[in-house]
mmCIF file of C-alpha atoms in Angstrom:
data_model
loop_
_atom_site.group_PDB
_atom_site.id
_atom_site.type_symbol
_atom_site.label_atom_id
_atom_site.label_comp_id
_atom_site.label_asym_id
_atom_site.label_seq_id
_atom_site.Cartn_x
_atom_site.Cartn_y
_atom_site.Cartn_z
ATOM 1 C CA MET A 217 21.437 39.926 -43.108
ATOM 2 C CA SER A 218 21.107 37.321 -46.015
ATOM 3 C CA GLY A 219 17.603 36.094 -46.296
ATOM 4 C CA TYR A 220 16.355 32.571 -45.079
ATOM 5 C CA THR A 221 12.932 30.516 -45.739
ATOM 6 C CA GLY A 222 12.984 27.316 -43.749
ATOM 7 C CA THR A 223 9.900 26.548 -42.393
ATOM 8 C CA THR A 224 10.873 23.996 -39.019
ATOM 9 C CA PRO A 225 10.545 24.951 -35.959
ATOM 10 C CA ILE A 226 13.953 25.863 -34.374
ATOM 11 C CA ARG A 227 14.250 23.744 -31.324
ATOM 12 C CA LEU A 228 17.855 23.612 -30.616
ATOM 13 C CA VAL A 229 20.391 26.541 -30.688
ATOM 14 C CA VAL A 230 23.911 24.686 -30.595
ATOM 15 C CA SER A 231 26.813 27.935 -30.566
ATOM 16 C CA ASP A 232 30.377 28.576 -30.810
ATOM 17 C CA ILE A 233 31.505 30.659 -28.249
ATOM 18 C CA ASP A 234 34.873 33.074 -28.953
ATOM 19 C CA GLY A 235 33.931 35.747 -31.267
ATOM 20 C CA THR A 236 30.305 35.081 -31.885
ATOM 21 C CA LEU A 237 28.364 34.717 -28.445
ATOM 22 C CA VAL A 238 31.410 36.625 -26.792
ATOM 23 C CA ARG A 239 33.218 39.935 -27.576
ATOM 24 C CA HIS A 240 36.391 39.955 -28.231
ATOM 25 C CA ASP A 241 37.276 40.674 -24.363
ATOM 26 C CA LYS A 242 35.531 37.820 -24.139
ATOM 27 C CA THR A 243 32.023 39.455 -22.534
ATOM 28 C CA LEU A 244 28.838 38.508 -23.346
ATOM 29 C CA HIS A 245 26.950 42.107 -24.324
ATOM 30 C CA PRO A 246 23.632 42.239 -22.991
ATOM 31 C CA GLU A 247 21.549 41.167 -25.050
ATOM 32 C CA THR A 248 22.750 37.799 -26.017
ATOM 33 C CA ILE A 249 21.847 37.265 -21.872
ATOM 34 C CA LYS A 250 18.401 38.781 -23.159
ATOM 35 C CA ALA A 251 18.745 36.826 -26.046
ATOM 36 C CA ALA A 252 19.567 34.106 -23.938
ATOM 37 C CA GLN A 253 16.244 34.371 -21.287
ATOM 38 C CA GLU A 254 13.935 34.962 -23.965
ATOM 39 C CA LEU A 255 15.300 31.426 -25.730
ATOM 40 C CA ARG A 256 14.013 29.913 -22.694
ATOM 41 C CA ASP A 257 11.434 31.379 -22.382
ATOM 42 C CA ALA A 258 10.286 29.989 -25.700
ATOM 43 C CA GLY A 259 11.273 27.101 -24.733
ATOM 44 C CA ILE A 260 13.710 26.334 -26.995
ATOM 45 C CA VAL A 261 17.296 24.838 -25.212
ATOM 46 C CA LEU A 262 20.808 26.094 -25.786
ATOM 47 C CA CYS A 263 24.014 24.860 -25.486
ATOM 48 C CA LEU A 264 27.269 25.678 -26.476
ATOM 49 C CA VAL A 265 30.123 24.782 -28.641
ATOM 50 C CA SER A 266 33.133 25.371 -28.148
ATOM 51 C CA SER A 267 38.118 24.439 -28.990
ATOM 52 C CA ARG A 268 37.688 25.302 -24.675
ATOM 53 C CA PRO A 269 37.922 22.357 -22.912
ATOM 54 C CA PRO A 270 34.900 21.795 -20.998
ATOM 55 C CA ARG A 271 35.339 23.148 -18.103
ATOM 56 C CA GLY A 272 36.809 26.249 -19.746
ATOM 57 C CA MET A 273 33.304 26.826 -21.133
ATOM 58 C CA LYS A 274 31.644 26.992 -17.053
ATOM 59 C CA MET A 275 31.832 30.603 -16.686
ATOM 60 C CA TYR A 276 28.924 31.417 -19.203
ATOM 61 C CA LEU A 277 26.799 28.232 -18.387
ATOM 62 C CA GLU A 278 27.003 29.576 -15.542
ATOM 63 C CA ALA A 279 25.789 34.028 -17.111
ATOM 64 C CA LEU A 280 23.164 32.459 -18.920
ATOM 65 C CA GLY A 281 21.312 30.595 -16.612
ATOM 66 C CA LEU A 282 21.989 26.907 -18.762
ATOM 67 C CA LYS A 283 21.934 23.116 -17.957
ATOM 68 C CA THR A 284 21.776 21.690 -20.843
ATOM 69 C CA PRO A 285 24.858 19.755 -22.338
ATOM 70 C CA HIS A 286 27.789 20.716 -23.588
ATOM 71 C CA ALA A 287 31.109 20.010 -25.805
ATOM 72 C CA GLY A 288 34.376 20.990 -25.401
ATOM 73 C CA PHE A 289 37.549 20.306 -27.637
ATOM 74 C CA ASN A 290 35.653 21.357 -30.992
ATOM 75 C CA GLY A 291 33.931 17.749 -30.137
ATOM 76 C CA GLY A 292 36.312 15.777 -28.904
ATOM 77 C CA GLU A 293 33.969 15.623 -25.454
ATOM 78 C CA THR A 294 30.160 16.122 -24.923
ATOM 79 C CA VAL A 295 29.527 16.548 -21.411
ATOM 80 C CA GLY A 296 26.292 16.410 -19.656
ATOM 81 C CA ALA A 297 24.743 19.229 -17.612
ATOM 82 C CA ASP A 298 26.522 17.363 -14.136
ATOM 83 C CA GLU A 299 29.608 17.223 -15.659
ATOM 84 C CA GLN A 300 29.366 13.327 -16.715
ATOM 85 C CA ILE A 301 30.952 12.534 -19.582
ATOM 86 C CA LEU A 302 28.375 11.649 -22.546
ATOM 87 C CA ASP A 303 31.034 10.933 -25.476
ATOM 88 C CA GLN A 304 33.996 11.042 -25.528
ATOM 89 C CA LEU A 305 36.788 11.044 -28.758
ATOM 90 C CA VAL A 306 40.956 10.864 -28.547
ATOM 91 C CA ILE A 307 43.681 11.035 -30.692
ATOM 92 C CA PRO A 308 45.291 7.933 -32.172
ATOM 93 C CA GLY A 309 48.732 8.111 -30.361
ATOM 94 C CA ASP A 310 50.652 7.669 -33.503
ATOM 95 C CA ALA A 311 49.062 11.150 -34.941
ATOM 96 C CA ALA A 312 49.299 12.491 -31.609
ATOM 97 C CA ARG A 313 53.091 12.303 -31.506
ATOM 98 C CA THR A 314 53.434 13.012 -35.785
ATOM 99 C CA ALA A 315 51.528 16.524 -34.543
ATOM 100 C CA VAL A 316 53.379 17.354 -31.758
ATOM 101 C CA ALA A 317 56.402 16.437 -33.036
ATOM 102 C CA HIS A 318 55.350 18.298 -36.049
ATOM 103 C CA MET A 319 53.874 21.951 -34.805
ATOM 104 C CA THR A 320 57.578 21.512 -32.217
ATOM 105 C CA ALA A 321 60.317 21.471 -35.134
ATOM 106 C CA ALA A 322 57.858 24.239 -36.981
ATOM 107 C CA GLY A 323 58.503 25.947 -34.252
ATOM 108 C CA LEU A 324 55.275 26.861 -31.946
ATOM 109 C CA ASP A 325 53.993 26.893 -28.199
ATOM 110 C CA VAL A 326 52.441 23.307 -27.668
ATOM 111 C CA TRP A 327 49.923 22.033 -25.300
ATOM 112 C CA VAL A 328 48.093 18.892 -24.872
ATOM 113 C CA PHE A 329 44.875 18.227 -23.088
ATOM 114 C CA ALA A 330 43.921 15.081 -22.518
ATOM 115 C CA GLY A 331 41.069 14.060 -19.172
ATOM 116 C CA ASP A 332 40.887 17.103 -17.049
ATOM 117 C CA GLY A 333 44.504 17.860 -17.750
ATOM 118 C CA TRP A 334 46.282 20.674 -19.437
ATOM 119 C CA TYR A 335 50.137 20.088 -20.065
ATOM 120 C CA VAL A 336 53.158 22.441 -20.503
ATOM 121 C CA LYS A 337 56.340 23.190 -21.399
ATOM 122 C CA GLY A 338 56.988 26.109 -19.955
ATOM 123 C CA GLY A 339 54.334 28.534 -18.681
ATOM 124 C CA ASP A 340 55.907 31.648 -20.203
ATOM 125 C CA GLY A 341 54.378 31.174 -23.640
ATOM 126 C CA PRO A 342 53.066 33.477 -26.187
ATOM 127 C CA TYR A 343 49.740 32.985 -25.062
ATOM 128 C CA VAL A 344 49.765 30.175 -21.699
ATOM 129 C CA ALA A 345 48.889 33.400 -19.035
ATOM 130 C CA HIS A 346 46.053 34.214 -22.146
ATOM 131 C CA GLU A 347 44.335 31.321 -22.239
ATOM 132 C CA ALA A 348 44.515 30.245 -18.339
ATOM 133 C CA GLU A 349 42.579 33.546 -17.749
ATOM 134 C CA VAL A 350 40.512 33.376 -20.713
ATOM 135 C CA THR A 351 39.386 29.986 -19.163
ATOM 136 C CA ARG A 352 39.451 30.002 -15.977
ATOM 137 C CA ASN A 353 41.175 26.638 -16.475
ATOM 138 C CA THR A 354 44.938 25.936 -14.885
ATOM 139 C CA PHE A 355 47.870 24.229 -16.379
ATOM 140 C CA THR A 356 50.799 21.695 -15.380
ATOM 141 C CA VAL A 357 54.557 21.569 -16.511
ATOM 142 C CA VAL A 358 55.920 18.627 -17.551
ATOM 143 C CA ASP A 359 58.854 17.682 -19.360
ATOM 144 C CA ASP A 360 57.438 15.101 -21.407
ATOM 145 C CA PHE A 361 53.958 14.949 -23.613
ATOM 146 C CA GLU A 362 55.080 11.403 -24.079
ATOM 147 C CA PRO A 363 52.115 10.181 -20.889
ATOM 148 C CA TYR A 364 49.631 11.688 -22.079
ATOM 149 C CA LEU A 365 49.554 11.151 -26.090
ATOM 150 C CA ASP A 366 47.627 7.795 -25.428
ATOM 151 C CA SER A 367 44.332 9.514 -24.241
ATOM 152 C CA THR A 368 45.110 12.699 -25.729
ATOM 153 C CA ASN A 369 41.612 14.679 -26.043
ATOM 154 C CA LYS A 370 42.688 17.620 -28.322
ATOM 155 C CA ILE A 371 46.710 19.129 -29.346
ATOM 156 C CA MET A 372 47.188 22.956 -29.367
ATOM 157 C CA SER A 373 49.770 24.674 -30.364
ATOM 158 C CA SER A 374 50.166 29.073 -30.667
ATOM 159 C CA SER A 375 52.997 31.476 -32.117
ATOM 160 C CA LYS A 376 51.962 35.176 -32.703
ATOM 161 C CA GLU A 377 52.731 34.914 -36.104
ATOM 162 C CA PHE A 378 50.637 34.291 -37.752
ATOM 163 C CA ASP A 379 51.154 33.138 -41.029
ATOM 164 C CA ARG A 380 53.320 30.259 -39.808
ATOM 165 C CA VAL A 381 49.749 29.490 -37.732
ATOM 166 C CA ALA A 382 48.479 29.241 -40.968
ATOM 167 C CA ARG A 383 51.178 27.015 -42.736
ATOM 168 C CA VAL A 384 51.312 24.348 -39.860
ATOM 169 C CA GLU A 385 47.443 23.222 -40.204
ATOM 170 C CA ALA A 386 47.958 23.611 -43.774
ATOM 171 C CA GLU A 387 51.236 21.079 -43.679
ATOM 172 C CA LEU A 388 49.621 18.575 -40.529
ATOM 173 C CA GLN A 389 45.979 18.565 -42.665
ATOM 174 C CA GLY A 390 48.107 16.956 -45.679
ATOM 175 C CA LEU A 391 50.736 15.062 -43.057
ATOM 176 C CA MET A 392 47.277 14.329 -40.765
ATOM 177 C CA GLY A 393 45.065 12.597 -43.774
ATOM 178 C CA GLU A 394 42.154 10.590 -42.039
ATOM 179 C CA VAL A 395 44.297 10.099 -38.723
ATOM 180 C CA ALA A 396 42.653 13.359 -37.346
ATOM 181 C CA SER A 397 41.716 16.342 -37.877
ATOM 182 C CA VAL A 398 43.483 20.165 -38.233
ATOM 183 C CA ASN A 399 41.942 22.869 -37.451
ATOM 184 C CA ARG A 400 42.519 26.969 -37.235
ATOM 185 C CA SER A 401 40.567 27.936 -33.664
ATOM 186 C CA SER A 402 41.542 31.357 -33.958
ATOM 187 C CA PRO A 403 44.339 33.349 -35.473
ATOM 188 C CA TYR A 404 46.923 32.395 -33.317
ATOM 189 C CA TYR A 405 45.886 28.639 -32.548
ATOM 190 C CA VAL A 406 45.707 25.232 -34.088
ATOM 191 C CA ASP A 407 44.287 22.971 -32.924
ATOM 192 C CA VAL A 408 43.814 18.685 -34.033
ATOM 193 C CA THR A 409 41.414 16.589 -32.310
ATOM 194 C CA ASN A 410 40.610 12.738 -33.754
ATOM 195 C CA VAL A 411 39.104 12.968 -37.006
ATOM 196 C CA ASP A 412 36.057 12.768 -36.160
ATOM 197 C CA ALA A 413 35.878 15.583 -32.690
ATOM 198 C CA ASN A 414 34.601 18.396 -34.621
ATOM 199 C CA LYS A 415 31.488 20.790 -34.515
ATOM 200 C CA GLY A 416 29.566 19.090 -36.428
ATOM 201 C CA HIS A 417 30.180 16.052 -34.549
ATOM 202 C CA ALA A 418 29.348 17.422 -31.379
ATOM 203 C CA ALA A 419 25.841 19.444 -32.682
ATOM 204 C CA LEU A 420 24.590 15.766 -34.119
ATOM 205 C CA ALA A 421 25.472 15.068 -30.958
ATOM 206 C CA LEU A 422 23.756 17.271 -29.064
ATOM 207 C CA ALA A 423 20.496 16.667 -31.266
ATOM 208 C CA ARG A 424 20.460 13.387 -30.388
ATOM 209 C CA ILE A 425 20.817 13.929 -26.265
ATOM 210 C CA ILE A 426 17.667 16.857 -26.556
ATOM 211 C CA GLY A 427 15.779 14.421 -28.992
ATOM 212 C CA VAL A 428 15.457 16.838 -31.907
ATOM 213 C CA SER A 429 16.462 16.394 -35.535
ATOM 214 C CA PRO A 430 19.113 18.673 -37.061
ATOM 215 C CA GLU A 431 16.353 20.381 -39.412
ATOM 216 C CA ALA A 432 14.773 21.508 -35.814
ATOM 217 C CA MET A 433 18.620 23.199 -35.126
ATOM 218 C CA CYS A 434 20.604 26.247 -35.396
ATOM 219 C CA CYS A 435 23.945 26.468 -35.606
ATOM 220 C CA LEU A 436 25.672 29.547 -35.268
ATOM 221 C CA GLY A 437 29.863 30.487 -35.773
ATOM 222 C CA ASP A 438 32.514 32.260 -36.739
ATOM 223 C CA MET A 439 36.148 30.149 -37.745
ATOM 224 C CA ASN A 440 36.046 27.737 -40.391
ATOM 225 C CA VAL A 441 36.285 24.532 -37.293
ATOM 226 C CA ASP A 442 32.832 25.818 -37.147
ATOM 227 C CA VAL A 443 31.411 25.178 -40.530
ATOM 228 C CA PRO A 444 31.024 21.267 -39.929
ATOM 229 C CA MET A 445 28.302 22.742 -37.654
ATOM 230 C CA LEU A 446 26.457 24.923 -40.229
ATOM 231 C CA LYS A 447 26.566 22.624 -41.862
ATOM 232 C CA VAL A 448 24.487 20.059 -40.186
ATOM 233 C CA ALA A 449 22.072 22.300 -39.093
ATOM 234 C CA GLY A 450 18.587 23.264 -40.728
ATOM 235 C CA LEU A 451 19.623 26.838 -40.300
ATOM 236 C CA SER A 452 23.295 28.240 -39.871
ATOM 237 C CA VAL A 453 24.408 31.082 -39.116
ATOM 238 C CA ALA A 454 27.689 33.035 -39.962
ATOM 239 C CA MET A 455 28.708 35.601 -37.669
ATOM 240 C CA GLY A 456 29.738 39.678 -39.185
ATOM 241 C CA ASN A 457 33.193 39.133 -38.088
ATOM 242 C CA ALA A 458 33.434 35.348 -39.289
ATOM 243 C CA ALA A 459 36.217 34.958 -42.165
ATOM 244 C CA ASP A 460 34.139 34.699 -45.974
ATOM 245 C CA SER A 461 34.549 31.240 -46.208
ATOM 246 C CA VAL A 462 32.247 30.966 -43.281
ATOM 247 C CA LYS A 463 29.754 33.019 -43.889
ATOM 248 C CA ALA A 464 29.778 31.312 -47.871
ATOM 249 C CA ALA A 465 28.835 28.235 -45.837
ATOM 250 C CA ALA A 466 26.036 29.668 -44.249
ATOM 251 C CA MET A 467 22.423 30.158 -44.710
ATOM 252 C CA VAL A 468 22.065 34.100 -43.373
ATOM 253 C CA VAL A 469 24.830 36.209 -42.088
ATOM 254 C CA THR A 470 25.157 38.930 -38.680
ATOM 255 C CA GLY A 471 26.195 41.594 -36.944
ATOM 256 C CA THR A 472 29.760 40.797 -36.253
ATOM 257 C CA ASN A 473 30.009 39.680 -31.891
ATOM 258 C CA ASP A 474 31.020 43.241 -30.882
ATOM 259 C CA GLU A 475 27.292 44.493 -31.718
ATOM 260 C CA SER A 476 24.396 42.645 -31.131
ATOM 261 C CA GLY A 477 25.082 40.383 -34.037
ATOM 262 C CA TRP A 478 24.164 36.732 -31.833
ATOM 263 C CA ALA A 479 20.626 38.471 -30.486
ATOM 264 C CA ASP A 480 19.853 39.832 -33.808
ATOM 265 C CA ALA A 481 19.929 36.503 -35.374
ATOM 266 C CA ILE A 482 17.463 34.120 -32.233
ATOM 267 C CA ARG A 483 15.491 37.413 -32.167
ATOM 268 C CA THR A 484 15.439 37.505 -36.305
ATOM 269 C CA TYR A 485 14.838 33.333 -37.463
ATOM 270 C CA VAL A 486 14.574 31.471 -34.238
ATOM 271 C CA LEU A 487 11.742 32.955 -32.734
ATOM 272 C CA PRO A 488 9.843 33.662 -34.789
ATOM 273 C CA LYS A 489 9.797 30.806 -35.818
ATOM 274 C CA ALA A 490 9.241 28.561 -31.352
ATOM 275 C CA PRO A 491 7.344 25.243 -31.658
#
């Protein structure tokens, strides 16, 4: 790990899920479960953020015994422990249509998330079954996305050709300008959300809801989509498996998600500075 000399007590931990909180097989390391309990015992709140829809986070909230607000769709929707929507941002309709058209023309499999719905053009896309299993979410096959494009929280597209996904991310960032946020949430997914729907927005919203200052917040992540929240946190942690750009944006680097990196960061930097 790198050095960290902050003195502000940490009262809130905001963590990404995939690649950060969970291992590559989507299970929780036993030390992660223990460290989450240690946070609770110390009176430190743990909230989760993800590119997943909020209901795709439920299994981890239950496994960790969390009854706290959480944010899905990269900050596009923040919900309370009772699943009541506290904050929601949708993509402008014109931007949603541009994104869908470009992704489709590039040969990516496109999905649209609107409200509680996950809409696909076919259930045999390269990652549809994988996403359904991982998030325990169900999809609806539709012939046309048009009825949902004025109320879309997130658009995802996928391909097993990772270079193509990276190229589409860059192209859409140029096309979208300042009207939408475009980021890869994994090497095979590129996500489009409202321009203000990023994990920095989500982390600050969670801090306001919990009633703590950003200086008293620790954020942990592994992908470039996590960088906005790393930039607003009093303590920012990149996983050992993170991209170099993410590590450069963080104050400290911990072990990998397959190791006990998440728990090590909590025990080394957060718990010793508990209020």
